[in-house]
Every structure is written in C-alpha cells, then in structure tokens.
Amino acid sequence: MVNFLLRRVYLLCITALILTVIAFSLEHWTVHTQIEGNILTHYLDYLVSIGQGDFGLSITNNEPIFRTGLVAFASTLELCLFAFLIASVIGIPLGVFAGLERNNGLDYTIMSIALIGLALPVFWVAIIFTVLPNAIGWMMPIDGNISPLFEVPVVTGFLFIDSLLVTEQYQFDAFINHMAHIILPSSVLAIFLISEIIRLTRHAITMVMKSNYIKAALTKGLTRRQIVFRHVLKNALPPIIYQLRLQISTIISFSMAIEIVFSYQGAGMWLFASIQQEDYLVLPSAILIISGFILIKSILIDLLLVIISPIKRKSLYADQ
Amino acid sequence: MLINNEFNEQKIQSPLQYIWSIFKSKNITVIAMWAVFFLIIVSIFADSILPYSHTLQHPEMRLLPPYWVDGASVNHILGTDDLGRDTLSRLLKGMQLTLLGALLITFSISILGLIIGATASLMKGVKASIMHHFLDALLTIPTLLTAIILIILFGVSYENSLLAVSLSLLPQFIRGIYICIENELNKQHVIALRLDGATNLRLLRYGIFPNIIEPLTTLLNRVFTMAILEITTLGFLGFGANSEQVELGYLISKSLELVYLSPYLALFPGIAIFLIIIVFNIFSEGIRHSVIEGEE
C-alpha cells in the first residue's frame, strides 16, 4: 500500500514537472518575454514563483491571476459536481436496468436515449435550454451564477458555501437564487453525463453478470434481487469509477463550453473573456490550475479504487 | 475423382465475407451505412447541388421560416437568415466543411497515431518511459483548452482549427492504441510469432492488427465524434471559421442573437450535427458488433 502510494506520488511529481515546462514555454511564446542569460535559471525562478502561488498580474484589471483563476475554476467544479449528482441519481438506476435486462425492449429504449444524449452537441443543447423557459412560460434565470442583488463575499470560491455564510443578511435567498441559476446549465451537462453513466453502468453490469461467482450464487439458490444487491452492484462499481476518471477532462471541456453560452462565471468564461482582451498570461495559469486539479483528483480516485478493490494495487502506470 | 462444384455448402467464407454477412443481416446498420455514404457524397458535391451560393443575399426576403410554416417562400425550402441568405445552402456548405474536416482529422490521426503508438509499444527502456510521462502530462489538459491554446499560437482560421483539433485529440488516440497493442503483446500467438523470428513489422501486420480491429473501431468512432464536437465548438466560440467559410458551429453562433426572432436558424445546424454523429455512431457500432460476432 505504501509502495503503491509512493509510486503514485513519484509519477505525479514527474507529470507536474512536465506540465510546468509546458506552461513555461507557453508563457515565453505568447507573452514574448526577452530572455537574458540562462534559460534554466529563468525556469527555476518560474518554479519558485509558482510555488509561492504567484502567477503574475492580469494586464486588464491588475489582479493576481492565480486567485481569479481559482475562484473561476471553483464555480466550474461546482457546476460539474451538481451535474454529476443529477446524472448519477438518474443514470445509475437506468444503467442497472439496462444491464440486467440485456437485449430487451427496455434495454433498447434506454440505450437509444443514451446514444441520443452522446450525439447532441452540448453548446447547442445549451442554446435550446436558454430559449426553453421562455417558450414554456417558466421564470428561470439564464445568465450568470447569482443575481447581482446579492453581494456575496468570496471566502471559499464555492458559491453554495459562500451564500450559506451570509444567511444573517439575506436568509436563504442567496442560496436559493444560486440554485435557480445553476439548474439549467447543470442539466445540460447532465444530459451528456447521464448517457455516459448509463453506457458505463450497463457494460460493467453485463461483465459482472457473466462471471462465475454469479453462477455460483445462482446455484446456491439466491433470488435475483439478493444477487443484484449483494454481489453485482458492489463488483460493478470499480470499473465505472475508473472509466469516469478518464472522462473528467472531457466533462470539464464540455462545462467550459456550456458556461460561455449561459455566461456563467466559471473557468470557461474567464478564459474566453481574457483571450478576447488579449490577456494571454491566463493560458499557462489555466493549464496549471486545471491540470493540477485533474492530477490530484486522479491520485485521490486511485486511492479510493485501491481501498475498494485490491486488484488495482498492481498497476504501475497512472493510465489517464 | 469427384469434383464438387454443384453444391457450394462446403465453401468456407473468408473472415471478411463472414463479417459482412453478419453486418448486412441487421437492417439498422445497413440503413446507417447508406446514410453515411449519402452524407459523404452530399458533402463532397455540396458546391454543385447548392440551390444558391451560400453568401448570396436576397434583401427582399429576410428571416423567412421554413416552407411548412405560414408566410414562407417555396424558393427557400428551409427559409433565410437576417441578410436573406438561403439556410439550406449554408447548411450544406457548413456540413461539407464540418464533416469533411472531421473525416480528414480522423484519417490523419489514425495514421499518425498508429505509427507512434506501435513504435511506442514495441520500444523498451528510457525512450518508452519518457514518452509515457510526456503523454501522461498532455492527457491531463482538457482537449478544448489544448485546442484553444494551439489556435491562439497558430492564428485564427478554419485550417488552423482543424490542425489544433487533430493535435489535441492525438494523445488520447496514441494512448488508446498503446493499451490495445500492449494487451495483445502478452498473448501466446504473438509470443509464438516472436519465437519464430518475426520482425516487428511482420508481428504488427499478422499478429496484432487483425486482433485489434474491434477496439480500433471504438477508438476511431470516439475520435470522429470528438472531432466534430470540437470543430463546431471552436467555430461556435469564434476561433474557427470566418464569415466566408460557414461551418455548423459558426452558423449556430451567428443565429444566437436571432434565436427569439427565428429559432429555426439555430435549430437546423444543431440537428445536422446530431444526425451526422448519430449516423456514424450506429454505423461503427454495427461494424464493431459484426467483428465481435465474427471472431467468436
């Protein structure tokens, strides 16, 4: 276990180092800094300043890029997590049904829904969703993360927590307002996630149902319900988590596109606005923030996988 | 000596014929196959079947709805936009750029990725581990972010957006190919071929490639889908096509401000993207199934 952990941390360090090299060369390329003297000492200086959390100042509003980027990325994460919550509540039961009733009418219906969800371009669905409340006659906010009426100070960057911290001022109004703002963008993202989760769950369930211990359980005389709850669900979980881990960068890509349609103040909007103002210093910082998050998260998920399934302990490379 | 030519029951089908016979036994996959051919042919010859030029403006007929709605003109089947340009022509032109661009990307990625992935999997030692770590680092960056960064380095144009998308999708494909070949290398028939003294090229041609067709179709399908989505996303964000080269994502972004006046303008390009992706998905899923069944 300790050996595994050491190996993962070592891999993380190497990957992080390569990422800083990429970010460093990108910064030199886009900002056209004149290099005087040794490039290695420049790189070391860069590493030291990154270590202190100093990514430079934005040329448009003179604020530290690192802090702005972290706050923006926190709202992206909030969006992703909320969408993931919706998607797993809807997707996992559907996937389990499809996997258990394989090649059945129900299975075909669920899989067609999943196929349609994967084929829809997310930004187009987002546009449809911005028009939809107006067409149906609902009152739903379609831009921003929170109404400008509420002045919520940035403490953690996650608006759900921050809006709870100002309850003595606004009661729960800020929280509910933020909830109303996040529902439409996250349901767009959830459409993609639901189809992905259905596909993965169905595949994992069919793989487990083929295995010998299920046959053994059947011969033992357990009912179908007992088999599903005792054996199938527990053993189908690790491959689903493992595959979803590989999808996280796609999910972040999609959520960045969705944010731009809904003008939701997240990482996508931050990047888009900065690029339009030709503030190219944000690009290396965005790489470092987003990839750093993905790296740390992949280690955490690896640890989780090792805890719930001992087979994974032998794998050497962090196969992203 | 008896020669049995009358009854061809004993004739053994070649693997390809067998896969084809399984493939054509399912209606939906055959329909999807013809739809794929139809889409490709339409987009190749789009310039000659366009009813109007995609930049021709009809100032007297602006924002027309499609022909089945009241107040429409039969000359413009799917209506016109705010400058009176024919929607169908723009849609066909956009489909040409998006679909052919994605096919080009898939083709070039598959060749480059196969070469790099195969060399990486047959390499050992320091070179392989450097490659591995580099790929690990590249794979942590989201593809959209990579594409946007590359676009900014190259300059904004449709051709550069194709280049950026293909470079951003390449690491995923290489890693996929690498894992497939690595799984195959530990099998007994490959070891037997090695012991016979097969060179690496022969090993790949006869030992490995016939056995990785099924994961390869999945990978190619994934690359194609992601390519379409990314080209259109870049076009939508304004990093891809310009006003001369209408591309489906660009069409959607231009219709965004008119979405309350004429929602059809935003509706049709999205449906076109959806149809392209779903038709290609069903087609490749059909191939995958028949390959799996053919192998069993």
Short mmCIF file of N, CA and C in Angstrom, two decimals, chain B residues 78-223:
data_model
loop_
_atom_site.label_atom_id
_atom_site.label_comp_id
_atom_site.label_asym_id
_atom_site.label_seq_id
_atom_site.Cartn_x
_atom_site.Cartn_y
_atom_site.Cartn_z
N LEU B 78 -35.73 25.86 -46.57
CA LEU B 78 -35.54 25.95 -45.13
C LEU B 78 -35.50 27.40 -44.64
N GLY B 79 -35.94 28.33 -45.46
CA GLY B 79 -36.00 29.72 -45.01
C GLY B 79 -34.70 30.47 -45.27
N THR B 80 -34.65 31.70 -44.78
CA THR B 80 -33.46 32.54 -44.96
C THR B 80 -33.06 33.16 -43.64
N ASP B 81 -31.84 33.73 -43.61
CA ASP B 81 -31.39 34.37 -42.36
C ASP B 81 -31.59 35.88 -42.44
N ASP B 82 -30.95 36.62 -41.53
CA ASP B 82 -31.25 38.05 -41.42
C ASP B 82 -30.77 38.86 -42.61
N LEU B 83 -29.84 38.30 -43.43
CA LEU B 83 -29.41 39.02 -44.63
C LEU B 83 -30.03 38.40 -45.89
N GLY B 84 -31.00 37.47 -45.69
CA GLY B 84 -31.65 36.86 -46.83
C GLY B 84 -30.83 35.78 -47.50
N ARG B 85 -29.90 35.18 -46.76
CA ARG B 85 -29.13 34.08 -47.35
C ARG B 85 -29.86 32.77 -47.10
N ASP B 86 -29.85 31.90 -48.12
CA ASP B 86 -30.62 30.66 -48.08
C ASP B 86 -30.06 29.72 -47.00
N THR B 87 -30.94 29.27 -46.08
CA THR B 87 -30.48 28.43 -44.98
C THR B 87 -29.97 27.07 -45.47
N LEU B 88 -30.70 26.49 -46.46
CA LEU B 88 -30.31 25.16 -46.93
C LEU B 88 -28.91 25.19 -47.53
N SER B 89 -28.61 26.23 -48.32
CA SER B 89 -27.29 26.32 -48.93
C SER B 89 -26.21 26.44 -47.87
N ARG B 90 -26.49 27.30 -46.87
CA ARG B 90 -25.50 27.49 -45.82
C ARG B 90 -25.32 26.21 -45.01
N LEU B 91 -26.44 25.49 -44.81
CA LEU B 91 -26.37 24.24 -44.06
C LEU B 91 -25.51 23.21 -44.79
N LEU B 92 -25.75 23.09 -46.12
CA LEU B 92 -24.99 22.10 -46.90
C LEU B 92 -23.52 22.47 -46.91
N LYS B 93 -23.24 23.77 -47.09
CA LYS B 93 -21.85 24.23 -47.12
C LYS B 93 -21.19 23.96 -45.77
N GLY B 94 -21.96 24.24 -44.69
CA GLY B 94 -21.42 24.02 -43.35
C GLY B 94 -21.16 22.55 -43.10
N MET B 95 -22.09 21.69 -43.60
CA MET B 95 -21.91 20.26 -43.42
C MET B 95 -20.67 19.79 -44.15
N GLN B 96 -20.44 20.38 -45.34
CA GLN B 96 -19.25 20.00 -46.09
C GLN B 96 -17.99 20.27 -45.27
N LEU B 97 -17.89 21.51 -44.74
CA LEU B 97 -16.67 21.86 -44.00
C LEU B 97 -16.53 21.02 -42.74
N THR B 98 -17.63 20.85 -41.99
CA THR B 98 -17.53 20.12 -40.72
C THR B 98 -17.24 18.65 -40.95
N LEU B 99 -18.05 18.01 -41.81
CA LEU B 99 -17.93 16.56 -41.97
C LEU B 99 -16.60 16.20 -42.63
N LEU B 100 -16.27 16.89 -43.73
CA LEU B 100 -15.02 16.54 -44.40
C LEU B 100 -13.82 16.87 -43.53
N GLY B 101 -13.92 17.97 -42.77
CA GLY B 101 -12.84 18.30 -41.85
C GLY B 101 -12.66 17.22 -40.80
N ALA B 102 -13.78 16.74 -40.24
CA ALA B 102 -13.68 15.71 -39.21
C ALA B 102 -13.13 14.42 -39.79
N LEU B 103 -13.56 14.08 -41.03
CA LEU B 103 -13.05 12.86 -41.65
C LEU B 103 -11.55 12.98 -41.90
N LEU B 104 -11.12 14.15 -42.36
CA LEU B 104 -9.69 14.38 -42.60
C LEU B 104 -8.92 14.22 -41.30
N ILE B 105 -9.46 14.81 -40.22
CA ILE B 105 -8.79 14.71 -38.92
C ILE B 105 -8.69 13.26 -38.49
N THR B 106 -9.82 12.51 -38.61
CA THR B 106 -9.82 11.11 -38.19
C THR B 106 -8.79 10.31 -38.97
N PHE B 107 -8.74 10.56 -40.29
CA PHE B 107 -7.81 9.83 -41.14
C PHE B 107 -6.36 10.12 -40.74
N SER B 108 -6.03 11.43 -40.61
CA SER B 108 -4.62 11.74 -40.32
C SER B 108 -4.25 11.28 -38.92
N ILE B 109 -5.19 11.42 -37.96
CA ILE B 109 -4.88 10.97 -36.60
C ILE B 109 -4.68 9.46 -36.59
N SER B 110 -5.50 8.72 -37.35
CA SER B 110 -5.37 7.26 -37.29
C SER B 110 -4.03 6.83 -37.83
N ILE B 111 -3.56 7.47 -38.92
CA ILE B 111 -2.25 7.07 -39.46
C ILE B 111 -1.12 7.45 -38.50
N LEU B 112 -1.11 8.72 -38.09
CA LEU B 112 -0.04 9.19 -37.19
C LEU B 112 -0.06 8.42 -35.88
N GLY B 113 -1.27 8.25 -35.31
CA GLY B 113 -1.40 7.60 -34.02
C GLY B 113 -0.98 6.15 -34.08
N LEU B 114 -1.33 5.46 -35.19
CA LEU B 114 -0.93 4.05 -35.32
C LEU B 114 0.58 3.94 -35.36
N ILE B 115 1.23 4.83 -36.15
CA ILE B 115 2.69 4.75 -36.25
C ILE B 115 3.32 5.01 -34.89
N ILE B 116 2.90 6.11 -34.24
CA ILE B 116 3.54 6.47 -32.96
C ILE B 116 3.21 5.44 -31.89
N GLY B 117 1.92 5.02 -31.82
CA GLY B 117 1.52 4.07 -30.79
C GLY B 117 2.23 2.74 -30.95
N ALA B 118 2.35 2.26 -32.22
CA ALA B 118 3.00 0.97 -32.45
C ALA B 118 4.48 1.05 -32.08
N THR B 119 5.15 2.13 -32.48
CA THR B 119 6.58 2.24 -32.12
C THR B 119 6.72 2.33 -30.60
N ALA B 120 5.82 3.10 -29.95
CA ALA B 120 5.95 3.25 -28.50
C ALA B 120 5.76 1.93 -27.79
N SER B 121 4.82 1.11 -28.28
CA SER B 121 4.57 -0.13 -27.55
C SER B 121 5.67 -1.15 -27.79
N LEU B 122 6.36 -1.07 -28.93
CA LEU B 122 7.44 -2.03 -29.18
C LEU B 122 8.77 -1.54 -28.63
N MET B 123 8.82 -0.27 -28.17
CA MET B 123 10.06 0.24 -27.60
C MET B 123 10.18 -0.21 -26.15
N LYS B 124 11.40 -0.21 -25.67
CA LYS B 124 11.61 -0.53 -24.26
C LYS B 124 12.55 0.52 -23.66
N GLY B 125 12.59 0.59 -22.34
CA GLY B 125 13.61 1.39 -21.68
C GLY B 125 13.29 2.86 -21.56
N VAL B 126 14.33 3.68 -21.65
CA VAL B 126 14.22 5.10 -21.32
C VAL B 126 13.28 5.81 -22.28
N LYS B 127 13.42 5.49 -23.60
CA LYS B 127 12.60 6.18 -24.60
C LYS B 127 11.12 5.99 -24.30
N ALA B 128 10.74 4.72 -23.99
CA ALA B 128 9.33 4.43 -23.73
C ALA B 128 8.85 5.17 -22.50
N SER B 129 9.70 5.26 -21.46
CA SER B 129 9.20 5.88 -20.23
C SER B 129 9.11 7.40 -20.39
N ILE B 130 10.03 8.00 -21.18
CA ILE B 130 9.90 9.43 -21.47
C ILE B 130 8.59 9.70 -22.19
N MET B 131 8.32 8.87 -23.19
CA MET B 131 7.09 9.01 -23.98
C MET B 131 5.86 8.90 -23.08
N HIS B 132 5.92 7.91 -22.15
CA HIS B 132 4.81 7.69 -21.24
C HIS B 132 4.53 8.90 -20.38
N HIS B 133 5.61 9.45 -19.80
CA HIS B 133 5.41 10.58 -18.90
C HIS B 133 4.91 11.79 -19.65
N PHE B 134 5.44 11.98 -20.88
CA PHE B 134 5.00 13.12 -21.68
C PHE B 134 3.52 13.00 -22.01
N LEU B 135 3.10 11.78 -22.40
CA LEU B 135 1.68 11.56 -22.72
C LEU B 135 0.82 11.78 -21.48
N ASP B 136 1.30 11.29 -20.32
CA ASP B 136 0.56 11.50 -19.07
C ASP B 136 0.29 12.97 -18.85
N ALA B 137 1.35 13.78 -19.07
CA ALA B 137 1.20 15.22 -18.84
C ALA B 137 0.22 15.82 -19.84
N LEU B 138 0.33 15.42 -21.14
CA LEU B 138 -0.55 16.01 -22.15
C LEU B 138 -2.00 15.60 -21.93
N LEU B 139 -2.20 14.37 -21.40
CA LEU B 139 -3.57 13.89 -21.24
C LEU B 139 -4.31 14.57 -20.09
N THR B 140 -3.56 15.24 -19.18
CA THR B 140 -4.28 15.90 -18.09
C THR B 140 -4.89 17.23 -18.54
N ILE B 141 -4.43 17.77 -19.68
CA ILE B 141 -5.00 19.05 -20.13
C ILE B 141 -6.28 18.76 -20.92
N PRO B 142 -7.40 19.39 -20.58
CA PRO B 142 -8.63 19.15 -21.33
C PRO B 142 -8.44 19.49 -22.81
N THR B 143 -9.08 18.71 -23.70
CA THR B 143 -8.84 18.86 -25.13
C THR B 143 -9.25 20.23 -25.64
N LEU B 144 -10.35 20.77 -25.09
CA LEU B 144 -10.82 22.08 -25.57
C LEU B 144 -9.78 23.16 -25.25
N LEU B 145 -9.19 23.05 -24.04
CA LEU B 145 -8.17 24.02 -23.63
C LEU B 145 -6.95 23.93 -24.55
N THR B 146 -6.51 22.68 -24.84
CA THR B 146 -5.38 22.49 -25.75
C THR B 146 -5.69 23.11 -27.11
N ALA B 147 -6.90 22.83 -27.62
CA ALA B 147 -7.26 23.34 -28.94
C ALA B 147 -7.26 24.86 -28.95
N ILE B 148 -7.80 25.48 -27.90
CA ILE B 148 -7.84 26.95 -27.85
C ILE B 148 -6.43 27.53 -27.81
N ILE B 149 -5.55 26.91 -26.99
CA ILE B 149 -4.17 27.40 -26.89
C ILE B 149 -3.48 27.29 -28.25
N LEU B 150 -3.65 26.14 -28.92
CA LEU B 150 -2.99 25.96 -30.22
C LEU B 150 -3.51 26.96 -31.23
N ILE B 151 -4.83 27.20 -31.20
CA ILE B 151 -5.43 28.17 -32.14
C ILE B 151 -4.80 29.55 -31.93
N ILE B 152 -4.59 29.92 -30.65
CA ILE B 152 -4.03 31.24 -30.39
C ILE B 152 -2.58 31.29 -30.87
N LEU B 153 -1.85 30.18 -30.74
CA LEU B 153 -0.47 30.17 -31.23
C LEU B 153 -0.42 30.24 -32.74
N PHE B 154 -1.33 29.52 -33.43
CA PHE B 154 -1.27 29.45 -34.90
C PHE B 154 -1.93 30.65 -35.56
N GLY B 155 -2.93 31.24 -34.90
CA GLY B 155 -3.73 32.27 -35.56
C GLY B 155 -5.08 31.69 -35.93
N VAL B 156 -6.12 32.56 -35.90
CA VAL B 156 -7.49 32.07 -36.08
C VAL B 156 -7.81 31.86 -37.55
N SER B 157 -8.07 30.60 -37.96
CA SER B 157 -8.63 30.33 -39.27
C SER B 157 -9.18 28.91 -39.26
N TYR B 158 -9.97 28.57 -40.30
CA TYR B 158 -10.60 27.24 -40.33
C TYR B 158 -9.54 26.14 -40.40
N GLU B 159 -8.52 26.32 -41.27
CA GLU B 159 -7.50 25.29 -41.43
C GLU B 159 -6.73 25.09 -40.12
N ASN B 160 -6.42 26.21 -39.46
CA ASN B 160 -5.70 26.09 -38.19
C ASN B 160 -6.55 25.43 -37.13
N SER B 161 -7.87 25.62 -37.19
CA SER B 161 -8.71 24.97 -36.19
C SER B 161 -8.69 23.46 -36.41
N LEU B 162 -8.66 23.02 -37.69
CA LEU B 162 -8.54 21.58 -37.96
C LEU B 162 -7.24 21.05 -37.38
N LEU B 163 -6.15 21.79 -37.61
CA LEU B 163 -4.83 21.36 -37.11
C LEU B 163 -4.85 21.28 -35.59
N ALA B 164 -5.43 22.31 -34.94
CA ALA B 164 -5.45 22.34 -33.48
C ALA B 164 -6.26 21.18 -32.91
N VAL B 165 -7.42 20.91 -33.54
CA VAL B 165 -8.26 19.82 -33.04
C VAL B 165 -7.53 18.49 -33.19
N SER B 166 -6.86 18.30 -34.36
CA SER B 166 -6.21 16.99 -34.54
C SER B 166 -5.06 16.83 -33.55
N LEU B 167 -4.30 17.90 -33.30
CA LEU B 167 -3.20 17.78 -32.34
C LEU B 167 -3.72 17.55 -30.93
N SER B 168 -4.88 18.15 -30.61
CA SER B 168 -5.38 17.99 -29.24
C SER B 168 -5.96 16.60 -29.03
N LEU B 169 -6.43 15.94 -30.12
CA LEU B 169 -7.01 14.61 -29.94
C LEU B 169 -5.96 13.51 -30.07
N LEU B 170 -4.77 13.87 -30.59
CA LEU B 170 -3.76 12.84 -30.86
C LEU B 170 -3.31 12.06 -29.62
N PRO B 171 -2.99 12.72 -28.47
CA PRO B 171 -2.51 11.96 -27.31
C PRO B 171 -3.49 10.88 -26.85
N GLN B 172 -4.79 11.20 -26.84
CA GLN B 172 -5.79 10.19 -26.43
C GLN B 172 -5.72 8.96 -27.33
N PHE B 173 -5.64 9.21 -28.64
CA PHE B 173 -5.63 8.09 -29.58
C PHE B 173 -4.38 7.25 -29.42
N ILE B 174 -3.21 7.93 -29.25
CA ILE B 174 -1.96 7.19 -29.09
C ILE B 174 -2.06 6.31 -27.84
N ARG B 175 -2.59 6.89 -26.76
CA ARG B 175 -2.69 6.09 -25.53
C ARG B 175 -3.63 4.89 -25.72
N GLY B 176 -4.73 5.13 -26.43
CA GLY B 176 -5.67 4.03 -26.69
C GLY B 176 -5.02 2.91 -27.48
N ILE B 177 -4.34 3.28 -28.59
CA ILE B 177 -3.65 2.29 -29.43
C ILE B 177 -2.61 1.56 -28.60
N TYR B 178 -1.88 2.32 -27.79
CA TYR B 178 -0.81 1.74 -26.98
C TYR B 178 -1.37 0.66 -26.06
N ILE B 179 -2.50 0.96 -25.39
CA ILE B 179 -3.07 -0.02 -24.46
C ILE B 179 -3.53 -1.27 -25.21
N CYS B 180 -4.17 -1.06 -26.39
CA CYS B 180 -4.61 -2.22 -27.19
C CYS B 180 -3.45 -3.13 -27.54
N ILE B 181 -2.37 -2.53 -28.09
CA ILE B 181 -1.24 -3.34 -28.55
C ILE B 181 -0.56 -4.01 -27.37
N GLU B 182 -0.45 -3.29 -26.25
CA GLU B 182 0.18 -3.85 -25.05
C GLU B 182 -0.58 -5.09 -24.58
N ASN B 183 -1.93 -5.02 -24.59
CA ASN B 183 -2.71 -6.19 -24.19
C ASN B 183 -2.46 -7.36 -25.12
N GLU B 184 -2.30 -7.04 -26.41
CA GLU B 184 -2.14 -8.09 -27.42
C GLU B 184 -0.77 -8.76 -27.30
N LEU B 185 0.24 -7.96 -26.92
CA LEU B 185 1.63 -8.46 -26.94
C LEU B 185 1.86 -9.59 -25.96
N ASN B 186 1.05 -9.67 -24.90
CA ASN B 186 1.29 -10.72 -23.91
C ASN B 186 0.61 -12.03 -24.27
N LYS B 187 -0.09 -12.07 -25.44
CA LYS B 187 -0.82 -13.29 -25.76
C LYS B 187 0.09 -14.30 -26.42
N GLN B 188 -0.37 -15.56 -26.39
CA GLN B 188 0.52 -16.67 -26.79
C GLN B 188 0.87 -16.64 -28.28
N HIS B 189 -0.09 -16.27 -29.14
CA HIS B 189 0.22 -16.35 -30.57
C HIS B 189 1.28 -15.33 -30.96
N VAL B 190 1.29 -14.18 -30.25
CA VAL B 190 2.32 -13.17 -30.55
C VAL B 190 3.69 -13.67 -30.09
N ILE B 191 3.70 -14.33 -28.91
CA ILE B 191 4.97 -14.88 -28.42
C ILE B 191 5.48 -15.95 -29.37
N ALA B 192 4.55 -16.77 -29.89
CA ALA B 192 4.95 -17.82 -30.85
C ALA B 192 5.55 -17.19 -32.10
N LEU B 193 4.92 -16.11 -32.59
CA LEU B 193 5.44 -15.42 -33.77
C LEU B 193 6.84 -14.88 -33.49
N ARG B 194 7.01 -14.32 -32.29
CA ARG B 194 8.32 -13.78 -31.91
C ARG B 194 9.37 -14.86 -31.91
N LEU B 195 9.01 -16.04 -31.35
CA LEU B 195 9.98 -17.14 -31.27
C LEU B 195 10.33 -17.64 -32.66
N ASP B 196 9.38 -17.48 -33.60
CA ASP B 196 9.70 -17.87 -34.99
C ASP B 196 10.66 -16.90 -35.63
N GLY B 197 10.94 -15.79 -34.96
CA GLY B 197 11.88 -14.83 -35.52
C GLY B 197 11.23 -13.79 -36.39
N ALA B 198 9.97 -13.47 -36.12
CA ALA B 198 9.30 -12.46 -36.94
C ALA B 198 9.85 -11.09 -36.63
N THR B 199 10.00 -10.25 -37.66
CA THR B 199 10.40 -8.87 -37.41
C THR B 199 9.21 -8.11 -36.84
N ASN B 200 9.50 -6.91 -36.32
CA ASN B 200 8.44 -6.13 -35.68
C ASN B 200 7.31 -5.82 -36.65
N LEU B 201 7.68 -5.52 -37.91
CA LEU B 201 6.67 -5.15 -38.89
C LEU B 201 5.73 -6.31 -39.16
N ARG B 202 6.30 -7.50 -39.30
CA ARG B 202 5.50 -8.69 -39.56
C ARG B 202 4.62 -9.01 -38.35
N LEU B 203 5.20 -8.80 -37.17
CA LEU B 203 4.46 -9.04 -35.93
C LEU B 203 3.20 -8.15 -35.91
N LEU B 204 3.40 -6.88 -36.27
CA LEU B 204 2.27 -5.95 -36.27
C LEU B 204 1.25 -6.33 -37.32
N ARG B 205 1.74 -6.67 -38.52
CA ARG B 205 0.83 -6.91 -39.63
C ARG B 205 0.00 -8.18 -39.42
N TYR B 206 0.65 -9.28 -39.00
CA TYR B 206 -0.09 -10.54 -38.93
C TYR B 206 -0.50 -10.92 -37.52
N GLY B 207 0.25 -10.47 -36.51
CA GLY B 207 -0.06 -10.91 -35.16
C GLY B 207 -0.99 -9.98 -34.41
N ILE B 208 -0.83 -8.66 -34.64
CA ILE B 208 -1.53 -7.72 -33.77
C ILE B 208 -2.71 -7.04 -34.45
N PHE B 209 -2.50 -6.47 -35.65
CA PHE B 209 -3.57 -5.66 -36.23
C PHE B 209 -4.86 -6.42 -36.49
N PRO B 210 -4.81 -7.70 -36.98
CA PRO B 210 -6.09 -8.39 -37.17
C PRO B 210 -6.87 -8.55 -35.87
N ASN B 211 -6.19 -8.51 -34.73
CA ASN B 211 -6.88 -8.75 -33.47
C ASN B 211 -7.31 -7.50 -32.75
N ILE B 212 -6.88 -6.32 -33.23
CA ILE B 212 -7.31 -5.10 -32.53
C ILE B 212 -8.29 -4.29 -33.36
N ILE B 213 -8.94 -4.94 -34.35
CA ILE B 213 -9.90 -4.19 -35.18
C ILE B 213 -11.05 -3.65 -34.33
N GLU B 214 -11.52 -4.49 -33.40
CA GLU B 214 -12.71 -4.11 -32.62
C GLU B 214 -12.44 -2.90 -31.72
N PRO B 215 -11.37 -2.90 -30.86
CA PRO B 215 -11.11 -1.67 -30.09
C PRO B 215 -10.76 -0.49 -30.98
N LEU B 216 -10.15 -0.79 -32.17
CA LEU B 216 -9.77 0.30 -33.07
C LEU B 216 -11.00 1.03 -33.60
N THR B 217 -12.07 0.26 -33.94
CA THR B 217 -13.29 0.93 -34.42
C THR B 217 -13.85 1.84 -33.33
N THR B 218 -13.87 1.35 -32.08
CA THR B 218 -14.38 2.19 -30.99
C THR B 218 -13.56 3.46 -30.86
N LEU B 219 -12.23 3.31 -30.92
CA LEU B 219 -11.35 4.47 -30.78
C LEU B 219 -11.58 5.47 -31.91
N LEU B 220 -11.66 4.95 -33.15
CA LEU B 220 -11.84 5.85 -34.30
C LEU B 220 -13.18 6.57 -34.21
N ASN B 221 -14.20 5.83 -33.77
CA ASN B 221 -15.52 6.44 -33.63
C ASN B 221 -15.48 7.57 -32.60
N ARG B 222 -14.76 7.30 -31.50
CA ARG B 222 -14.64 8.31 -30.44
C ARG B 222 -13.92 9.54 -30.98
N VAL B 223 -12.81 9.31 -31.73
CA VAL B 223 -12.05 10.43 -32.27
C VAL B 223 -12.91 11.24 -33.23
#
